[in-house]
Tab-separated table of C-alpha atoms in Angstrom:
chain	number	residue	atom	x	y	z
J	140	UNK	CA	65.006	-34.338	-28.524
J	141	UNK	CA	61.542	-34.709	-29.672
J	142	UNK	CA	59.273	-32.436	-28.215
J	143	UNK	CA	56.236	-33.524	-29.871
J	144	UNK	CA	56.737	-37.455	-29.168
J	145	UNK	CA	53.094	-38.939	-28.974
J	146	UNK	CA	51.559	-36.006	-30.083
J	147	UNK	CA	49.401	-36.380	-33.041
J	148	UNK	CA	48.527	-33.996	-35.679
J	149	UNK	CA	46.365	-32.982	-38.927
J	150	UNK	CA	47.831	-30.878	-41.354
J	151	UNK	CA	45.453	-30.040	-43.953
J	152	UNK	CA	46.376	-29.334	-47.121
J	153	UNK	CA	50.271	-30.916	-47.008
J	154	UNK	CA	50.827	-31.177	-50.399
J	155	UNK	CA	53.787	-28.310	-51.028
J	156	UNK	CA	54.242	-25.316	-49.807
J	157	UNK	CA	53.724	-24.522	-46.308
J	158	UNK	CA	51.795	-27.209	-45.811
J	159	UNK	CA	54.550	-29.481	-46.513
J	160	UNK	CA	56.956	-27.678	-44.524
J	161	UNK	CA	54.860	-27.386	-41.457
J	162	UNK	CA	54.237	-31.480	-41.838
J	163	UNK	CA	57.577	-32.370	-42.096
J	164	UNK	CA	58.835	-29.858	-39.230
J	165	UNK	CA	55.919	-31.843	-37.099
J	166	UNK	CA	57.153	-34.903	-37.942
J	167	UNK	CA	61.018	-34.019	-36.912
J	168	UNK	CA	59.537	-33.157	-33.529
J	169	UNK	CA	58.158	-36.632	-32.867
J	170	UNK	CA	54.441	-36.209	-33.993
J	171	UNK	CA	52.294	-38.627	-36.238
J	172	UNK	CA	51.363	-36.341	-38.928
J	173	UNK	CA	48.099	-36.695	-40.831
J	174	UNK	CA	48.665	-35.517	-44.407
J	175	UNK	CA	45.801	-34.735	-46.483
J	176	UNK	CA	45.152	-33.032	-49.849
J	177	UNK	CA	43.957	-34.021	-52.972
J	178	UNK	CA	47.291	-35.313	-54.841
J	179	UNK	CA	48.090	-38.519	-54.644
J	180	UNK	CA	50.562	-40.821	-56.851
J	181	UNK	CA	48.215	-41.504	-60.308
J	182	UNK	CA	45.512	-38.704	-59.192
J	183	UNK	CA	46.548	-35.031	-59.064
J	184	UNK	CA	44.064	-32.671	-58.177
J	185	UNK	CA	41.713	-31.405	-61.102
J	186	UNK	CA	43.271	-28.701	-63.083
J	187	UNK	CA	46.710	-28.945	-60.924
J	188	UNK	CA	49.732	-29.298	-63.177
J	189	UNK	CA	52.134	-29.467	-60.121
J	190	UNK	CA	53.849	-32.990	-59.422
J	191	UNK	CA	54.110	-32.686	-55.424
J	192	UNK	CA	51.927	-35.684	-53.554
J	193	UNK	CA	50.366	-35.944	-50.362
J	194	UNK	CA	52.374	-39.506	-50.141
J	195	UNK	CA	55.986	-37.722	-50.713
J	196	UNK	CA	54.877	-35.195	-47.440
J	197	UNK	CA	54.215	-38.600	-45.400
J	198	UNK	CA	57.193	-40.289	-46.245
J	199	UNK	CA	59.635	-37.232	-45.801
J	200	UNK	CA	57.181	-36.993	-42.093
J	201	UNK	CA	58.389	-40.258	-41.665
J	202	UNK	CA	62.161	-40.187	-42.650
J	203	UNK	CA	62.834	-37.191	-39.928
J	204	UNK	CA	61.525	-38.964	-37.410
J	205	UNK	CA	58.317	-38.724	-36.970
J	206	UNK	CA	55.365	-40.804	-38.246
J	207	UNK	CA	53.341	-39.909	-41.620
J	208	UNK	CA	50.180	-40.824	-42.980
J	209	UNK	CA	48.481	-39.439	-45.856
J	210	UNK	CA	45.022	-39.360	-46.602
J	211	UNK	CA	43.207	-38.002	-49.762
J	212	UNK	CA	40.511	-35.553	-48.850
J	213	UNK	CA	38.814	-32.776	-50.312
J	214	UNK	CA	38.241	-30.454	-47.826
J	215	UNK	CA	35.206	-28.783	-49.860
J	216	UNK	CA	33.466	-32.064	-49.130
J	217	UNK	CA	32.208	-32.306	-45.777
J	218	UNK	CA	31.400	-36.172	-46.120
J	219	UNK	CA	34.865	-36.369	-46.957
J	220	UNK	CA	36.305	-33.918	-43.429
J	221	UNK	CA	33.735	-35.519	-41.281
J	222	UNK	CA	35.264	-39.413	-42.633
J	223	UNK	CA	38.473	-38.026	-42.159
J	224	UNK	CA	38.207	-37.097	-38.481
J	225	UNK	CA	36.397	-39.888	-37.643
J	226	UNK	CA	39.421	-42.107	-39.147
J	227	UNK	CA	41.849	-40.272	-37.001
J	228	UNK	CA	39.315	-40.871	-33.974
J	229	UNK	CA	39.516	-44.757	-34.651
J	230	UNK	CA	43.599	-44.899	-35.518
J	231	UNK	CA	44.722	-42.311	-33.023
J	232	UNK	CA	42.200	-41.653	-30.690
J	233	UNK	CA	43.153	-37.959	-29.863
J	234	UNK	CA	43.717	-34.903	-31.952
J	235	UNK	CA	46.881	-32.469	-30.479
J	236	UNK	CA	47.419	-30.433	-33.518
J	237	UNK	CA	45.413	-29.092	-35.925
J	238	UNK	CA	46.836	-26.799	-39.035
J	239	UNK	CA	44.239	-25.004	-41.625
J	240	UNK	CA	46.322	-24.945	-44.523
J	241	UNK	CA	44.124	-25.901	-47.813
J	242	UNK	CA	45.071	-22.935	-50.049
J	243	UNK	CA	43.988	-23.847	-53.864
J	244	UNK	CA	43.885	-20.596	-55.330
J	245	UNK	CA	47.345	-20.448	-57.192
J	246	UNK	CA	45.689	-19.568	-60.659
J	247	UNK	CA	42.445	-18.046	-58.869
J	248	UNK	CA	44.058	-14.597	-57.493
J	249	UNK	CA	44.334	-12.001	-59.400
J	250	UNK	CA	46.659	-9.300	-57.720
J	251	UNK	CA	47.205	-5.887	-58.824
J	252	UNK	CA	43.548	-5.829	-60.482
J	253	UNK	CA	40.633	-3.280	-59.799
J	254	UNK	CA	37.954	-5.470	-58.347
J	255	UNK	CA	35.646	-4.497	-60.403
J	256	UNK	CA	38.050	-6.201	-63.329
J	257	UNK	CA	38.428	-9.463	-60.948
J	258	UNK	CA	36.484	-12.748	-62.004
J	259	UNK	CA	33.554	-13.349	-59.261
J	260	UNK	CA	33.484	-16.947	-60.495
J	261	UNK	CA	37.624	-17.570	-59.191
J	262	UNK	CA	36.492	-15.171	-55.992
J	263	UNK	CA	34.108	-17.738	-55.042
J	264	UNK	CA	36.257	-20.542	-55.703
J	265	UNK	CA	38.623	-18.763	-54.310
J	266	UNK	CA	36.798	-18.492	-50.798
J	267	UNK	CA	35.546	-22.219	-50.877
J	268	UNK	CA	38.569	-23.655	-51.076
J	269	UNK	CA	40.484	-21.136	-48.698
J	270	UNK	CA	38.292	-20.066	-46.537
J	271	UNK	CA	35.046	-22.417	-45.826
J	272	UNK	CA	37.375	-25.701	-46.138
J	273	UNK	CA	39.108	-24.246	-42.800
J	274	UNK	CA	35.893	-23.902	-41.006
J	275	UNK	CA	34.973	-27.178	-42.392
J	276	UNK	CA	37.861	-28.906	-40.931
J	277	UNK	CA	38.021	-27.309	-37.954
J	278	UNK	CA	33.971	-27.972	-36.712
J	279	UNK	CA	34.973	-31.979	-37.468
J	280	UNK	CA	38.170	-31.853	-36.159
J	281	UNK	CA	38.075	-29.758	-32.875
J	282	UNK	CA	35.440	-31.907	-31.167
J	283	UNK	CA	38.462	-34.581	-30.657
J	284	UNK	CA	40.398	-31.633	-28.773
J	285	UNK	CA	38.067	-30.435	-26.535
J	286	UNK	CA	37.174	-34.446	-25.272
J	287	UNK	CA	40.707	-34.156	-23.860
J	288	UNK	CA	40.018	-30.200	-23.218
J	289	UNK	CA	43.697	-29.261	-24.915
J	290	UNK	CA	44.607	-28.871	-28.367
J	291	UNK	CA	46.609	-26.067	-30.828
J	292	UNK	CA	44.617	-24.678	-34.036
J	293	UNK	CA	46.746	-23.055	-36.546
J	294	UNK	CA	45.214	-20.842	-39.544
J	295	UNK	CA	47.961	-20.469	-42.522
J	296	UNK	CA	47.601	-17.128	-43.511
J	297	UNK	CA	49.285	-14.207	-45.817
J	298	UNK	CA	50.790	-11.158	-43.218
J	299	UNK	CA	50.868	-10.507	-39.786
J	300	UNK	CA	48.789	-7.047	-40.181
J	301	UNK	CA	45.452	-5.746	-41.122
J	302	UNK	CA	46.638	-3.666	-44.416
J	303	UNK	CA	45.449	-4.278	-47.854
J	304	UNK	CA	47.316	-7.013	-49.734
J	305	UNK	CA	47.039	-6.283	-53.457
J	306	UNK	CA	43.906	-7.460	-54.618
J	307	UNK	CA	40.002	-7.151	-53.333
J	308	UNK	CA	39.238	-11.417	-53.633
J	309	UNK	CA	42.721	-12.082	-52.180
J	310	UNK	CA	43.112	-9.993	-49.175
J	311	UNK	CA	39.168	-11.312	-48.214
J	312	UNK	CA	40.689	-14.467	-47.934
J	313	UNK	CA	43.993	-14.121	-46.309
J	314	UNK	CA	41.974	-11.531	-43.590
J	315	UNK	CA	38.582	-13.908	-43.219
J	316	UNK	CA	41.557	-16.603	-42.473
J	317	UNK	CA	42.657	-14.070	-39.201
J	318	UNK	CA	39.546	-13.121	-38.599
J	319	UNK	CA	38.289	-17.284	-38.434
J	320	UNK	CA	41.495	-17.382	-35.770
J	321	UNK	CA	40.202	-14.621	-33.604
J	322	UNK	CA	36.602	-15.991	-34.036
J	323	UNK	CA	37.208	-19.596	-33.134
J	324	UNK	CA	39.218	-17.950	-30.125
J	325	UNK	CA	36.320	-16.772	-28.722
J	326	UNK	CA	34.321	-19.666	-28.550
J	327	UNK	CA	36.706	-21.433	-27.124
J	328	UNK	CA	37.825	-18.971	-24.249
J	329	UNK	CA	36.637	-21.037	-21.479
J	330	UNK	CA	38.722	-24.052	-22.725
J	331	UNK	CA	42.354	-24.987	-23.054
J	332	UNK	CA	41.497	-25.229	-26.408
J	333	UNK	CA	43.963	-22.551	-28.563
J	334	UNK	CA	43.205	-21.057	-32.403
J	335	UNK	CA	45.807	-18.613	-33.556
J	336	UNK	CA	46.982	-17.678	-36.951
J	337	UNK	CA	50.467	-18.086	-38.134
J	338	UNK	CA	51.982	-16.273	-41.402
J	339	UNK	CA	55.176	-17.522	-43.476
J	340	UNK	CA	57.199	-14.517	-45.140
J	341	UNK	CA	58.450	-14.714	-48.630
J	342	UNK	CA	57.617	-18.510	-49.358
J	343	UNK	CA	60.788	-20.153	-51.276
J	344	UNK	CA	57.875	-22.990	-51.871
J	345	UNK	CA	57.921	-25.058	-55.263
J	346	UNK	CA	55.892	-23.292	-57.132
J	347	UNK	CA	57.818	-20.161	-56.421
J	348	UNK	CA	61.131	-21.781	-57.193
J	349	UNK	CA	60.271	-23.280	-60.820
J	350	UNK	CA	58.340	-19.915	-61.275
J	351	UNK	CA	61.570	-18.201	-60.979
J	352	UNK	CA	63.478	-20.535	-62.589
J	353	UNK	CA	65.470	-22.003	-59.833
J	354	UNK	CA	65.634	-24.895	-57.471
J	355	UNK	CA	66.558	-24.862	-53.904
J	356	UNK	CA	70.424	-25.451	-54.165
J	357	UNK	CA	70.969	-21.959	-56.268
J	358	UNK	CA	67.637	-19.760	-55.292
J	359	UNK	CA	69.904	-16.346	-54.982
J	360	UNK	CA	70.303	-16.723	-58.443
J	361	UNK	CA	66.624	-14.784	-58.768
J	362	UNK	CA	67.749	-12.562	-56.694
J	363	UNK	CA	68.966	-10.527	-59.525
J	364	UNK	CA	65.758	-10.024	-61.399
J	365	UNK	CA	63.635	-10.051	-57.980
J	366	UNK	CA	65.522	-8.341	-55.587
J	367	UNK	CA	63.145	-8.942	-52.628
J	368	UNK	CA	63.634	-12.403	-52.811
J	369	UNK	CA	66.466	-12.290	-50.631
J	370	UNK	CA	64.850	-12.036	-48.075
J	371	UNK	CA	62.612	-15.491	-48.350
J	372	UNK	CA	62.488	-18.105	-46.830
J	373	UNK	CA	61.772	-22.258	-47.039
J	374	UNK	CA	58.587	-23.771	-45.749
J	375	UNK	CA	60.661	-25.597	-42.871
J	376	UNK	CA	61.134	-22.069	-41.278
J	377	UNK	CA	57.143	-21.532	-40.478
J	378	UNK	CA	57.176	-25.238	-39.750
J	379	UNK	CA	59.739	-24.732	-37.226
J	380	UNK	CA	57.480	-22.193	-36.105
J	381	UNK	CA	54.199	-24.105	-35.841
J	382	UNK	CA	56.585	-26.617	-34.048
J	383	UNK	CA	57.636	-24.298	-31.552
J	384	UNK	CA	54.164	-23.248	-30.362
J	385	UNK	CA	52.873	-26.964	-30.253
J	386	UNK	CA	55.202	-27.563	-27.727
J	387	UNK	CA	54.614	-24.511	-26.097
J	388	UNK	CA	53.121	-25.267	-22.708
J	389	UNK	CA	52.134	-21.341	-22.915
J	390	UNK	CA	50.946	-20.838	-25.946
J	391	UNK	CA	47.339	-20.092	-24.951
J	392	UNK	CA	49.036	-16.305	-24.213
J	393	UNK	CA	48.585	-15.985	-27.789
J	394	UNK	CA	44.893	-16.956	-28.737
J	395	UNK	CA	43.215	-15.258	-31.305
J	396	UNK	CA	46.226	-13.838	-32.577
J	397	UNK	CA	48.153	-13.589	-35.517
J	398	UNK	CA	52.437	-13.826	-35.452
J	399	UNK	CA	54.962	-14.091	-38.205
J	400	UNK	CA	57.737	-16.721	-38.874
J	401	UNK	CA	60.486	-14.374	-38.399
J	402	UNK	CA	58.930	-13.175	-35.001
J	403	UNK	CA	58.493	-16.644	-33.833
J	404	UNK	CA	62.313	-17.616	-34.665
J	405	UNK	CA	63.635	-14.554	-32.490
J	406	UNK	CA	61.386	-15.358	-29.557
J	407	UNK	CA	62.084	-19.427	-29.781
J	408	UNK	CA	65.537	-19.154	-31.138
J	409	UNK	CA	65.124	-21.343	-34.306
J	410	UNK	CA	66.361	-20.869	-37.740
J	411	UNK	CA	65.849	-21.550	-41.702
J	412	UNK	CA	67.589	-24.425	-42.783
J	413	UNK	CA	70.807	-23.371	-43.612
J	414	UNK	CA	70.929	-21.850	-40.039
J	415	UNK	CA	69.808	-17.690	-41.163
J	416	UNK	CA	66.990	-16.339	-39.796
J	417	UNK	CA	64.719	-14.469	-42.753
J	418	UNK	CA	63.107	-11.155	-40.923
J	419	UNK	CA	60.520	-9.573	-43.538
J	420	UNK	CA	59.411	-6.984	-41.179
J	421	UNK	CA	63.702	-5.422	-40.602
J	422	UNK	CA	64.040	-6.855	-44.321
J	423	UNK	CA	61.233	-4.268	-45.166
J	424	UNK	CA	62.094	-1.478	-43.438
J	425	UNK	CA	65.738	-1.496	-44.120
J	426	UNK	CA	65.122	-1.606	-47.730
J	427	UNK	CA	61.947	0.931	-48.079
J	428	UNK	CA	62.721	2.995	-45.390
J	429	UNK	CA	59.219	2.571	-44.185
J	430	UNK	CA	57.718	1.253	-40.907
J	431	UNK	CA	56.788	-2.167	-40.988
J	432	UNK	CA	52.635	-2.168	-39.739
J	433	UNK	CA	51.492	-5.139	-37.168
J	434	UNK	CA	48.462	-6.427	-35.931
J	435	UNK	CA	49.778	-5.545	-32.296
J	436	UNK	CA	47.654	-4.894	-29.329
J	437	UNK	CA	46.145	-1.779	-30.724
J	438	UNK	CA	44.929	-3.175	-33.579
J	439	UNK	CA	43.064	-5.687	-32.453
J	440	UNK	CA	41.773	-3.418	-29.800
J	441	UNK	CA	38.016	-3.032	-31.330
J	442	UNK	CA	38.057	-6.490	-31.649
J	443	UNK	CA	37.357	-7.518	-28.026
J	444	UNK	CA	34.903	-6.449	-26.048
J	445	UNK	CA	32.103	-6.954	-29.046
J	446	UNK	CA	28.430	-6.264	-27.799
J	447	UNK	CA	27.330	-9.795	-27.869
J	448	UNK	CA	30.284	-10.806	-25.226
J	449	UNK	CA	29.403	-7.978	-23.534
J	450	UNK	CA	25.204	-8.498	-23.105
J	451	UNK	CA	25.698	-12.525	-23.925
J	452	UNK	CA	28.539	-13.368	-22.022
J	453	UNK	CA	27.954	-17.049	-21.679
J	454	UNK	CA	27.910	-17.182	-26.051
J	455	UNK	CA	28.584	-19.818	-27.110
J	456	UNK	CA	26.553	-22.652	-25.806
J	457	UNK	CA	27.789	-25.845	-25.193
């Protein structure tokens, strides 16, 4: 079965990672993938040492059945987002699926490190690639949803809660990435327009693999000097996930909000690629004997409600 048949979709920033796996997961539902980023066969991105292309994504789109096209773009252009859009406008003529994925900051973050010890020059770049190429993207690309008055928006992010992840530039990011979810949520309330935010566990993504000195075939094998990494997971589990809400005909229910792989793959009844399903939150708990914290109901409680909504109800305009 191919749920997404005829659906069409823009996953930007496809090069590895999650962004791959969400792309190819896409394209083994049926959809014609977009597949942007800045590597492409005899151009790698500047400074990027990593081999993956946007071109491999496409054709691996392609080979499980779906349809793949990559497209260079720098998503910190907005000549470049607005072209882009405007391309899939011409070639597709609709826009189901749109997936905020343009990360960039593998050698910018600086974890475990006081702020005031952090570089503000990688913080900046830091939030223009992660954070302002996302709301680039999206104010191009969600004008091609709301002509046909349906679309998904997905923001990759870092956790399903609100607590602190490690380091001051960092969790700004990861959180502004949520909070743009919630945000874009709101504006589009009175459409069938969705924006959520979706979160992968421990990523079993290239760069983690040849960090730890493995490839996919014998990953437990860092097991023994990381012990947590048992618990990980490939990027084709959260792209199973992103799947699974696109062809959710309900998946409005969960606007604004942000969910986990693991919670996804309970409540759909996928799986990892070798047929597990990775749960970070029981992994955590099990292990540290300490609750796992959520951004449940509760927490995003003071989030709704805001005084603008409240004396401005009919914000935004259209």
């Amino acid at each position: 079965m191919k749920p997404l048949e005829g659906q069409v979709a823009l996953v930007a920033g496809a090069t590895r990672g999650a962004g791959r796996g969400i792309a190819t997961m896409l394209g083994a539902a049926g959809a014609t993938v977009y597949c942007t980023g800045r590597s492409v066969r005899g151009r790698l991105a500047s400074g990027d040492s990593r081999p993956e292309t946007i071109e491999e994504t496409a054709e691996q789109v392609t080979a499980l059945g779906g349809k793949g096209i990559a497209v260079r773009v720098d998503h910190t252009v907005e000549e470049e987002v607005e072209a882009l859009c405007q391309r899939i406008r011409a070639e597709a003529g609709k826009l189901d699926v749109l997936v905020n994925d343009i990360w960039g900051g593998e050698t910018l973050h600086e974890l475990g490190l006081a702020f005031w010890k952090q570089s503000p020059a990688k913080a900046r770049l830091m939030f223009d690639r992660a954070v302002y190429t996302h709301l680039c993207t999206s104010r191009y690309a969600v004008p091609l949803m709301l002509e046909r008055d349906r679309g998904l928006i997905v923001e990759v992010t870092d956790g399903d809660s609100f607590g602190y992840r490690g380091g001051v530039a960092y969790d700004v990011t990861k959180m502004a990435v949520i909070r743009l979810a919630f945000a874009m949520s709101r504006d589009l309330r009175r459409t069938n327009v969705t924006a959520l935010a979706v979160t992968p566990g421990f990523l079993r993504s290239e760069e983690m693999l040849d960090g730890f000195g493995v490839k996919e075939a014998n990953w437990r094998d860092a097991v023994k000097t990381v012990p947590d990494f048992i618990a990980s997971e490939t990027p084709s589990y959260v792209g199973r996930a992103v799947a699974a809400l696109a062809a959710d005909p309900h998946v409005h229910r969960r606007a604004g909000r942000v969910v986990a792989s693991w919670t996804l793959a309970r409540e759909y009844g996928f799986t990892d690629l070798d047929g597990s399903q990775p749960h970070w939150a029981e992994y955590f708990e099990r292990t540290y004997g300490k609750a796992y914290t959520v951004a449940d109901d509760a927490a995003y409680a003071s989030w709704l409600g805001g005084a603008i909504e409240t004396v401005c109800p009919d914000w935004p305009r259209y």
